[in-house]
Amino acid sequence: MPIKITDLKYVYSAGTPFEKTALNNISLEIADGEFWGVIGHTGSGKSTLFSHLNALTRIQYGTIEIDEFKLIGNGGRKPKRKHRPDYKALRSRVGMVFQYPEYQLFAETVEEDVAFGAKNIGVKGEELVERVKGAIQMVGLDYEDVKSRSPFDLSGGQKRRVALAGVLAMHPKILVLDEPTAGLDPRGKKDILDLILKIKSELCPTVIMISHNMDEVAEYCDKIAVMSGGELKLVSTPRELFTSEQLLGELHIEMPCVTALACELKRRGLDINASVITEKELLGEILRVKGMLNADAETPVAEKGADE
Ligand SMILES: Nc1ncnc2c1ncn2[C@@H]1O[C@H](COP(=O)(O)OP(=O)(O)OP(=O)(O)O)[C@@H](O)[C@H]1O
Ligand SMILES: [Mg+2]
């Protein structure tokens, strides 16, 4: 089990009038190769929780195990020396892409910016050049074209890719993305999400994506974690959550737009299975009830395996 969090608690500004318990009683396990989506209202603790994974937020209470690394809280005090892992090694294992990462670009050239993190963890020489080149190519940019340009001269979408490349050059095995599609247009969102899938299959098998968009977590993630008020309320598959009116009601979570549309079509008399959570499934259902399915068409959701 590469990630195991046990009884995690986190308090901001402890002992001051601004004291705020941001996380309480969090335990979870994430298996190798999973793609998690993390949802929950603003202020529910998503960023605080997952910024613990590469020790950007220092553990206060509880334990976190990530492969061979172990982080052990020391009641809000600095962790004991024997409980401090090799932070550089941890940060190369767990890549963290913040919200609007393009605001953190700083170097004179794209190449320098992308190299920064890898250099910090001790990569140098030919290997550094190769990693930077590979990361820039992986995010879909032309290395020769962009390497000497100022990151500030690129478009918003290109800047975000450069920021992502900087994390990928560290060759993480676990990637945490905090709202990676925030502020992008629909095309840009899809491009970034497809890029994340490519990164997952080619470089970094475990991905955790914080998101406010139900359609994207339904479409892309294997597991969903729901946070509320600093607590982890549910871990389930997207289908279990998004097709349960009871769970959605209890957790105050919206349906994905496609599921809502399917429900509306059903309400208006179309005899479809409304338990669809992706565009492809909805299309399959509409084609099925219209008798337009043929061998090449989409599979209706009713025929899909129940193991999802
Ligand atoms: N630096 C800080 N100092 C004090 N309180 C903080 C700080 N950062 C976050 N908090 C508080 O901790 C709680 C959890 O914040 P966090 O940023 O983890 O939420 P989030 O789920 O990521 O929200 P969002 O969806 O808006 O990004 C909130 O109540 C927030 O106000
Ligand atoms: Mg956040």
mmCIF file of C-alpha atoms and ligand atoms in Angstrom:
data_model
loop_
_atom_site.group_PDB
_atom_site.id
_atom_site.type_symbol
_atom_site.label_atom_id
_atom_site.label_comp_id
_atom_site.label_asym_id
_atom_site.label_seq_id
_atom_site.Cartn_x
_atom_site.Cartn_y
_atom_site.Cartn_z
ATOM 1 C CA MET A 1 0.000 0.000 0.000
ATOM 2 C CA PRO A 2 1.935 3.094 -1.122
ATOM 3 C CA ILE A 3 -0.095 5.680 0.797
ATOM 4 C CA LYS A 4 -1.589 5.078 4.208
ATOM 5 C CA ILE A 5 -2.841 7.957 6.342
ATOM 6 C CA THR A 6 -3.889 7.235 9.910
ATOM 7 C CA ASP A 7 -5.697 9.557 12.329
ATOM 8 C CA LEU A 8 -4.437 12.737 10.730
ATOM 9 C CA LYS A 9 -5.360 16.008 12.388
ATOM 10 C CA TYR A 10 -4.174 19.509 11.539
ATOM 11 C CA VAL A 11 -4.687 22.788 13.361
ATOM 12 C CA TYR A 12 -3.789 26.185 11.861
ATOM 13 C CA SER A 13 -2.585 28.945 14.207
ATOM 14 C CA ALA A 14 -2.859 26.712 17.285
ATOM 15 C CA GLY A 15 -3.041 28.564 20.589
ATOM 16 C CA THR A 16 -4.056 31.862 18.982
ATOM 17 C CA PRO A 17 -7.492 33.471 18.644
ATOM 18 C CA PHE A 18 -7.361 32.354 14.969
ATOM 19 C CA GLU A 19 -6.988 28.676 15.810
ATOM 20 C CA LYS A 20 -8.689 26.545 13.189
ATOM 21 C CA THR A 21 -8.897 22.774 13.072
ATOM 22 C CA ALA A 22 -8.621 22.140 9.339
ATOM 23 C CA LEU A 23 -8.451 18.335 9.459
ATOM 24 C CA ASN A 24 -9.721 15.834 11.952
ATOM 25 C CA ASN A 25 -9.634 12.090 12.209
ATOM 26 C CA ILE A 26 -8.565 11.380 8.632
ATOM 27 C CA SER A 27 -7.617 7.817 7.723
ATOM 28 C CA LEU A 28 -7.342 6.506 4.179
ATOM 29 C CA GLU A 29 -5.346 4.211 1.947
ATOM 30 C CA ILE A 30 -4.484 4.769 -1.690
ATOM 31 C CA ALA A 31 -3.240 1.837 -3.751
ATOM 32 C CA ASP A 32 -0.593 1.968 -6.461
ATOM 33 C CA GLY A 33 -1.963 2.984 -9.815
ATOM 34 C CA GLU A 34 -5.213 4.533 -8.591
ATOM 35 C CA PHE A 35 -6.597 7.796 -9.900
ATOM 36 C CA TRP A 36 -8.353 9.576 -7.037
ATOM 37 C CA GLY A 37 -10.631 12.554 -7.342
ATOM 38 C CA VAL A 38 -11.041 14.657 -4.219
ATOM 39 C CA ILE A 39 -14.136 16.802 -3.919
ATOM 40 C CA GLY A 40 -15.742 18.920 -1.209
ATOM 41 C CA HIS A 41 -16.853 22.462 -0.640
ATOM 42 C CA THR A 42 -14.418 25.311 -0.316
ATOM 43 C CA GLY A 43 -12.606 25.240 3.022
ATOM 44 C CA SER A 44 -13.313 21.536 3.595
ATOM 45 C CA GLY A 45 -9.597 20.715 3.957
ATOM 46 C CA LYS A 46 -8.673 19.195 0.579
ATOM 47 C CA SER A 47 -5.504 21.217 -0.006
ATOM 48 C CA THR A 48 -4.388 20.958 3.615
ATOM 49 C CA LEU A 49 -4.780 17.180 3.529
ATOM 50 C CA PHE A 50 -2.925 16.473 0.314
ATOM 51 C CA SER A 51 -0.142 19.000 0.819
ATOM 52 C CA HIS A 52 0.909 16.721 3.707
ATOM 53 C CA LEU A 53 1.970 14.075 1.209
ATOM 54 C CA ASN A 54 5.238 15.754 0.300
ATOM 55 C CA ALA A 55 5.558 17.410 3.696
ATOM 56 C CA LEU A 56 4.783 20.913 2.452
ATOM 57 C CA THR A 57 2.304 20.956 5.267
ATOM 58 C CA ARG A 58 4.132 19.597 8.276
ATOM 59 C CA ILE A 59 2.398 16.726 9.999
ATOM 60 C CA GLN A 60 1.111 17.553 13.494
ATOM 61 C CA TYR A 61 -0.973 14.575 14.618
ATOM 62 C CA GLY A 62 -1.269 11.066 13.173
ATOM 63 C CA THR A 63 0.907 9.175 10.728
ATOM 64 C CA ILE A 64 1.442 9.051 6.985
ATOM 65 C CA GLU A 65 3.219 6.184 5.278
ATOM 66 C CA ILE A 66 4.242 6.565 1.644
ATOM 67 C CA ASP A 67 6.181 3.576 0.347
ATOM 68 C CA GLU A 68 9.283 3.515 2.577
ATOM 69 C CA PHE A 69 8.696 7.015 4.009
ATOM 70 C CA LYS A 70 7.020 7.517 7.345
ATOM 71 C CA LEU A 71 5.811 10.852 8.703
ATOM 72 C CA ILE A 72 4.850 10.852 12.355
ATOM 73 C CA GLY A 73 3.129 13.766 14.079
ATOM 74 C CA ASN A 74 4.574 15.090 17.276
ATOM 75 C CA GLY A 75 1.563 16.872 18.765
ATOM 76 C CA GLY A 76 2.071 20.042 16.728
ATOM 77 C CA ARG A 77 5.773 20.334 17.575
ATOM 78 C CA LYS A 78 8.529 19.761 15.059
ATOM 79 C CA PRO A 79 8.731 16.020 14.324
ATOM 80 C CA LYS A 80 11.465 14.222 16.254
ATOM 81 C CA ARG A 81 14.709 13.919 14.308
ATOM 82 C CA LYS A 82 14.402 10.134 14.050
ATOM 83 C CA HIS A 83 10.937 10.618 12.571
ATOM 84 C CA ARG A 84 12.037 13.057 9.867
ATOM 85 C CA PRO A 85 12.280 11.318 6.519
ATOM 86 C CA ASP A 86 14.603 12.284 3.682
ATOM 87 C CA TYR A 87 12.464 15.211 2.498
ATOM 88 C CA LYS A 88 14.275 15.548 -0.826
ATOM 89 C CA ALA A 89 13.661 11.914 -1.647
ATOM 90 C CA LEU A 90 10.029 12.242 -0.539
ATOM 91 C CA ARG A 91 9.549 15.299 -2.743
ATOM 92 C CA SER A 92 10.863 13.494 -5.752
ATOM 93 C CA ARG A 93 8.477 10.605 -5.054
ATOM 94 C CA VAL A 94 5.418 12.828 -4.593
ATOM 95 C CA GLY A 95 4.985 15.631 -7.130
ATOM 96 C CA MET A 96 2.722 18.487 -6.118
ATOM 97 C CA VAL A 97 1.078 20.778 -8.652
ATOM 98 C CA PHE A 98 -0.611 23.686 -6.939
ATOM 99 C CA GLN A 99 -3.649 25.569 -8.096
ATOM 100 C CA TYR A 100 -2.660 28.091 -10.811
ATOM 101 C CA PRO A 101 0.941 26.755 -10.855
ATOM 102 C CA GLU A 102 1.788 29.158 -13.671
ATOM 103 C CA TYR A 103 1.925 31.959 -11.086
ATOM 104 C CA GLN A 104 4.978 30.282 -9.608
ATOM 105 C CA LEU A 105 7.094 30.392 -12.759
ATOM 106 C CA PHE A 106 10.087 32.572 -12.107
ATOM 107 C CA ALA A 107 13.138 31.715 -14.242
ATOM 108 C CA GLU A 108 14.423 33.517 -17.314
ATOM 109 C CA THR A 109 13.937 30.556 -19.611
ATOM 110 C CA VAL A 110 11.539 27.644 -19.793
ATOM 111 C CA GLU A 111 14.450 25.213 -19.585
ATOM 112 C CA GLU A 112 15.726 26.737 -16.347
ATOM 113 C CA ASP A 113 12.284 26.803 -14.820
ATOM 114 C CA VAL A 114 11.572 23.167 -15.610
ATOM 115 C CA ALA A 115 15.016 22.157 -14.299
ATOM 116 C CA PHE A 116 14.635 23.891 -10.940
ATOM 117 C CA GLY A 117 12.970 21.130 -8.885
ATOM 118 C CA ALA A 118 15.046 18.300 -10.342
ATOM 119 C CA LYS A 119 18.235 20.283 -9.690
ATOM 120 C CA ASN A 120 17.142 20.783 -6.103
ATOM 121 C CA ILE A 121 16.872 17.072 -5.529
ATOM 122 C CA GLY A 122 20.397 16.580 -6.899
ATOM 123 C CA VAL A 123 19.868 15.716 -10.567
ATOM 124 C CA LYS A 124 22.606 17.218 -12.742
ATOM 125 C CA GLY A 125 24.564 17.041 -16.011
ATOM 126 C CA GLU A 126 23.279 15.056 -18.952
ATOM 127 C CA GLU A 127 20.542 13.429 -16.877
ATOM 128 C CA LEU A 128 19.139 16.827 -15.950
ATOM 129 C CA VAL A 129 19.089 17.921 -19.601
ATOM 130 C CA GLU A 130 17.382 14.679 -20.620
ATOM 131 C CA ARG A 131 14.775 14.918 -17.869
ATOM 132 C CA VAL A 132 13.961 18.527 -18.731
ATOM 133 C CA LYS A 133 13.646 17.704 -22.408
ATOM 134 C CA GLY A 134 11.509 14.644 -21.684
ATOM 135 C CA ALA A 135 9.208 16.581 -19.334
ATOM 136 C CA ILE A 136 8.716 19.441 -21.804
ATOM 137 C CA GLN A 137 7.906 16.970 -24.560
ATOM 138 C CA MET A 138 5.580 14.993 -22.297
ATOM 139 C CA VAL A 139 3.418 18.042 -21.623
ATOM 140 C CA GLY A 140 3.042 18.526 -25.370
ATOM 141 C CA LEU A 141 5.409 21.459 -25.954
ATOM 142 C CA ASP A 142 8.108 21.629 -28.615
ATOM 143 C CA TYR A 143 11.382 21.514 -26.670
ATOM 144 C CA GLU A 144 13.502 23.287 -29.290
ATOM 145 C CA ASP A 145 10.869 25.968 -29.718
ATOM 146 C CA VAL A 146 10.284 26.806 -26.049
ATOM 147 C CA LYS A 147 13.488 25.934 -24.181
ATOM 148 C CA SER A 148 15.127 29.363 -24.496
ATOM 149 C CA ARG A 149 11.977 31.438 -24.324
ATOM 150 C CA SER A 150 10.855 33.329 -21.261
ATOM 151 C CA PRO A 151 8.006 31.430 -19.570
ATOM 152 C CA PHE A 152 6.238 34.780 -19.251
ATOM 153 C CA ASP A 153 5.929 35.065 -23.036
ATOM 154 C CA LEU A 154 3.846 31.905 -23.303
ATOM 155 C CA SER A 155 0.053 31.590 -23.306
ATOM 156 C CA GLY A 156 -1.776 30.722 -20.074
ATOM 157 C CA GLY A 157 -2.222 27.085 -21.129
ATOM 158 C CA GLN A 158 1.431 26.783 -22.151
ATOM 159 C CA LYS A 159 2.573 28.288 -18.852
ATOM 160 C CA ARG A 160 0.532 25.728 -16.949
ATOM 161 C CA ARG A 161 2.187 22.980 -18.981
ATOM 162 C CA VAL A 162 5.640 24.380 -18.200
ATOM 163 C CA ALA A 163 4.797 24.400 -14.485
ATOM 164 C CA LEU A 164 3.614 20.805 -14.737
ATOM 165 C CA ALA A 165 6.787 19.844 -16.616
ATOM 166 C CA GLY A 166 8.836 21.210 -13.707
ATOM 167 C CA VAL A 167 7.176 18.680 -11.406
ATOM 168 C CA LEU A 168 7.450 15.832 -13.927
ATOM 169 C CA ALA A 169 11.184 16.408 -14.344
ATOM 170 C CA MET A 170 11.527 15.183 -10.752
ATOM 171 C CA HIS A 171 10.111 11.833 -11.928
ATOM 172 C CA PRO A 172 7.456 11.483 -9.241
ATOM 173 C CA LYS A 173 5.563 8.231 -8.805
ATOM 174 C CA ILE A 174 2.649 9.938 -7.094
ATOM 175 C CA LEU A 175 1.206 13.136 -8.537
ATOM 176 C CA VAL A 176 -1.061 15.474 -6.554
ATOM 177 C CA LEU A 177 -2.862 18.084 -8.644
ATOM 178 C CA ASP A 178 -4.800 20.832 -6.888
ATOM 179 C CA GLU A 179 -7.569 21.936 -9.258
ATOM 180 C CA PRO A 180 -5.497 21.487 -12.427
ATOM 181 C CA THR A 181 -8.271 22.682 -14.741
ATOM 182 C CA ALA A 182 -9.275 25.798 -12.773
ATOM 183 C CA GLY A 183 -9.680 28.821 -15.013
ATOM 184 C CA LEU A 184 -9.295 26.942 -18.318
ATOM 185 C CA ASP A 185 -11.852 26.922 -21.141
ATOM 186 C CA PRO A 186 -13.594 23.598 -21.946
ATOM 187 C CA ARG A 187 -11.057 22.665 -24.620
ATOM 188 C CA GLY A 188 -8.131 23.546 -22.335
ATOM 189 C CA LYS A 189 -9.696 21.497 -19.514
ATOM 190 C CA LYS A 190 -10.042 18.425 -21.694
ATOM 191 C CA ASP A 191 -6.485 18.802 -23.007
ATOM 192 C CA ILE A 192 -5.061 18.964 -19.476
ATOM 193 C CA LEU A 193 -7.144 16.009 -18.285
ATOM 194 C CA ASP A 194 -6.068 13.903 -21.263
ATOM 195 C CA LEU A 195 -2.492 14.940 -20.565
ATOM 196 C CA ILE A 196 -2.872 13.781 -16.948
ATOM 197 C CA LEU A 197 -4.034 10.377 -18.222
ATOM 198 C CA LYS A 198 -0.977 10.186 -20.472
ATOM 199 C CA ILE A 199 1.337 11.121 -17.585
ATOM 200 C CA LYS A 200 -0.363 8.494 -15.458
ATOM 201 C CA SER A 201 0.216 5.763 -18.008
ATOM 202 C CA GLU A 202 3.757 6.764 -18.986
ATOM 203 C CA LEU A 203 5.438 8.162 -15.882
ATOM 204 C CA CYS A 204 3.480 8.511 -12.713
ATOM 205 C CA PRO A 205 1.019 5.723 -11.935
ATOM 206 C CA THR A 206 -0.764 7.167 -8.916
ATOM 207 C CA VAL A 207 -2.679 10.418 -9.346
ATOM 208 C CA ILE A 208 -4.699 12.449 -6.857
ATOM 209 C CA MET A 209 -6.722 15.277 -8.358
ATOM 210 C CA ILE A 210 -8.554 17.851 -6.279
ATOM 211 C CA SER A 211 -11.470 19.253 -8.239
ATOM 212 C CA HIS A 212 -14.698 21.206 -8.012
ATOM 213 C CA ASN A 213 -15.949 19.746 -11.283
ATOM 214 C CA MET A 214 -18.130 16.654 -10.830
ATOM 215 C CA ASP A 215 -18.121 15.786 -14.540
ATOM 216 C CA GLU A 216 -14.344 15.604 -14.696
ATOM 217 C CA VAL A 217 -13.939 13.417 -11.615
ATOM 218 C CA ALA A 218 -16.784 11.170 -12.841
ATOM 219 C CA GLU A 219 -15.135 10.799 -16.222
ATOM 220 C CA TYR A 220 -11.506 10.370 -15.221
ATOM 221 C CA CYS A 221 -11.168 9.023 -11.664
ATOM 222 C CA ASP A 222 -11.408 5.475 -10.284
ATOM 223 C CA LYS A 223 -12.131 6.590 -6.738
ATOM 224 C CA ILE A 224 -13.725 9.643 -5.211
ATOM 225 C CA ALA A 225 -12.999 11.056 -1.763
ATOM 226 C CA VAL A 226 -15.523 13.491 -0.352
ATOM 227 C CA MET A 227 -14.376 15.988 2.273
ATOM 228 C CA SER A 228 -16.524 18.189 4.452
ATOM 229 C CA GLY A 229 -15.663 20.313 7.472
ATOM 230 C CA GLY A 230 -12.156 18.862 7.748
ATOM 231 C CA GLU A 231 -13.388 15.275 7.712
ATOM 232 C CA LEU A 232 -13.287 12.545 5.112
ATOM 233 C CA LYS A 233 -16.944 11.678 4.618
ATOM 234 C CA LEU A 234 -16.782 9.038 1.929
ATOM 235 C CA VAL A 235 -14.476 7.071 -0.331
ATOM 236 C CA SER A 236 -16.295 5.309 -3.161
ATOM 237 C CA THR A 237 -16.314 4.799 -6.895
ATOM 238 C CA PRO A 238 -17.722 7.681 -8.936
ATOM 239 C CA ARG A 239 -20.657 5.488 -9.975
ATOM 240 C CA GLU A 240 -21.587 4.562 -6.404
ATOM 241 C CA LEU A 241 -21.616 8.216 -5.392
ATOM 242 C CA PHE A 242 -23.073 9.923 -8.435
ATOM 243 C CA THR A 243 -25.923 7.490 -8.985
ATOM 244 C CA SER A 244 -27.068 7.551 -5.362
ATOM 245 C CA GLU A 245 -29.515 10.369 -4.709
ATOM 246 C CA GLN A 246 -29.297 9.522 -1.036
ATOM 247 C CA LEU A 247 -25.510 9.941 -0.838
ATOM 248 C CA LEU A 248 -25.550 13.081 -2.971
ATOM 249 C CA GLY A 249 -28.247 14.566 -0.720
ATOM 250 C CA GLU A 250 -26.512 13.622 2.527
ATOM 251 C CA LEU A 251 -23.159 14.979 1.362
ATOM 252 C CA HIS A 252 -24.579 18.045 -0.429
ATOM 253 C CA ILE A 253 -22.806 17.081 -3.637
ATOM 254 C CA GLU A 254 -24.093 18.016 -7.085
ATOM 255 C CA MET A 255 -24.640 15.433 -9.777
ATOM 256 C CA PRO A 256 -22.417 15.551 -12.847
ATOM 257 C CA CYS A 257 -24.191 17.527 -15.608
ATOM 258 C CA VAL A 258 -24.542 14.384 -17.741
ATOM 259 C CA THR A 259 -26.308 12.515 -14.932
ATOM 260 C CA ALA A 260 -28.609 15.484 -14.318
ATOM 261 C CA LEU A 261 -29.406 15.638 -18.035
ATOM 262 C CA ALA A 262 -30.165 11.909 -18.133
ATOM 263 C CA CYS A 263 -32.507 12.299 -15.137
ATOM 264 C CA GLU A 264 -34.265 15.189 -16.883
ATOM 265 C CA LEU A 265 -34.677 13.192 -20.101
ATOM 266 C CA LYS A 266 -36.108 10.316 -18.087
ATOM 267 C CA ARG A 267 -38.470 12.689 -16.261
ATOM 268 C CA ARG A 268 -39.681 13.913 -19.644
ATOM 269 C CA GLY A 269 -40.523 10.383 -20.687
ATOM 270 C CA LEU A 270 -37.441 9.028 -22.448
ATOM 271 C CA ASP A 271 -37.028 5.452 -21.264
ATOM 272 C CA ILE A 272 -33.314 5.643 -20.485
ATOM 273 C CA ASN A 273 -31.171 4.316 -17.678
ATOM 274 C CA ALA A 274 -30.298 7.548 -15.861
ATOM 275 C CA SER A 275 -27.349 5.971 -14.003
ATOM 276 C CA VAL A 276 -24.897 7.404 -16.490
ATOM 277 C CA ILE A 277 -21.886 9.378 -15.327
ATOM 278 C CA THR A 278 -19.998 10.137 -18.536
ATOM 279 C CA GLU A 279 -20.902 11.750 -21.856
ATOM 280 C CA LYS A 280 -20.110 8.527 -23.649
ATOM 281 C CA GLU A 281 -22.541 6.564 -21.508
ATOM 282 C CA LEU A 282 -25.291 9.138 -21.962
ATOM 283 C CA LEU A 283 -24.826 9.068 -25.712
ATOM 284 C CA GLY A 284 -24.963 5.263 -25.625
ATOM 285 C CA GLU A 285 -28.245 5.346 -23.695
ATOM 286 C CA ILE A 286 -29.868 7.862 -26.044
ATOM 287 C CA LEU A 287 -28.802 5.880 -29.085
ATOM 288 C CA ARG A 288 -30.072 2.689 -27.478
ATOM 289 C CA VAL A 289 -33.566 3.989 -26.758
ATOM 290 C CA LYS A 290 -33.739 5.540 -30.206
ATOM 291 C CA GLY A 291 -32.843 2.157 -31.708
ATOM 292 C CA MET A 292 -29.777 3.681 -33.323
ATOM 293 C CA LEU A 293 -27.129 1.468 -31.794
ATOM 294 C CA ASN A 294 -25.069 -0.603 -34.146
ATOM 295 C CA ALA A 295 -21.927 -2.627 -33.676
ATOM 296 C CA ASP A 296 -19.706 0.483 -33.717
ATOM 297 C CA ALA A 297 -21.819 2.584 -31.390
ATOM 298 C CA GLU A 298 -21.259 3.217 -27.711
ATOM 299 C CA THR A 299 -22.122 0.561 -25.153
ATOM 300 C CA PRO A 300 -25.256 1.349 -23.168
ATOM 301 C CA VAL A 301 -24.538 1.723 -19.477
ATOM 302 C CA ALA A 302 -26.924 -1.104 -18.618
ATOM 303 C CA GLU A 303 -24.565 -3.517 -20.353
ATOM 304 C CA LYS A 304 -21.428 -2.276 -18.638
ATOM 305 C CA GLY A 305 -19.826 -4.350 -15.924
ATOM 306 C CA ALA A 306 -21.017 -3.790 -12.384
ATOM 307 C CA ASP A 307 -17.436 -3.831 -11.141
ATOM 308 C CA GLU A 308 -16.778 -0.138 -11.856
HETATM 309 N N1 LIG B 1 -2.742 29.395 6.195
HETATM 310 C C1 LIG B 1 -3.897 29.235 6.840
HETATM 311 N N2 LIG B 1 -4.114 29.792 8.069
HETATM 312 C C2 LIG B 1 -5.258 29.605 8.732
HETATM 313 N N3 LIG B 1 -6.289 28.871 8.276
HETATM 314 C C3 LIG B 1 -6.141 28.289 7.073
HETATM 315 C C4 LIG B 1 -4.942 28.452 6.288
HETATM 316 N N4 LIG B 1 -5.083 27.750 5.148
HETATM 317 C C5 LIG B 1 -6.310 27.191 5.208
HETATM 318 N N5 LIG B 1 -6.951 27.517 6.354
HETATM 319 C C6 LIG B 1 -8.285 27.088 6.765
HETATM 320 O O1 LIG B 1 -8.303 25.658 6.826
HETATM 321 C C7 LIG B 1 -9.505 25.141 6.284
HETATM 322 C C8 LIG B 1 -9.168 24.189 5.151
HETATM 323 O O2 LIG B 1 -8.576 24.931 4.089
HETATM 324 P P1 LIG B 1 -8.120 24.251 2.718
HETATM 325 O O3 LIG B 1 -7.401 25.303 1.952
HETATM 326 O O4 LIG B 1 -7.411 22.993 3.023
HETATM 327 O O5 LIG B 1 -9.543 23.931 2.048
HETATM 328 P P2 LIG B 1 -9.877 23.437 0.568
HETATM 329 O O6 LIG B 1 -10.851 22.323 0.710
HETATM 330 O O7 LIG B 1 -8.629 23.195 -0.183
HETATM 331 O O8 LIG B 1 -10.650 24.709 -0.023
HETATM 332 P P3 LIG B 1 -10.739 25.266 -1.550
HETATM 333 O O9 LIG B 1 -11.695 24.366 -2.274
HETATM 334 O O10 LIG B 1 -11.287 26.650 -1.370
HETATM 335 O O11 LIG B 1 -9.352 25.268 -2.130
HETATM 336 C C9 LIG B 1 -10.328 26.356 5.862
HETATM 337 O O12 LIG B 1 -11.248 26.650 6.876
HETATM 338 C C10 LIG B 1 -9.324 27.464 5.726
HETATM 339 O O13 LIG B 1 -9.902 28.711 6.008
HETATM 340 MG MG MG B 2 -7.807 24.101 -1.884
#
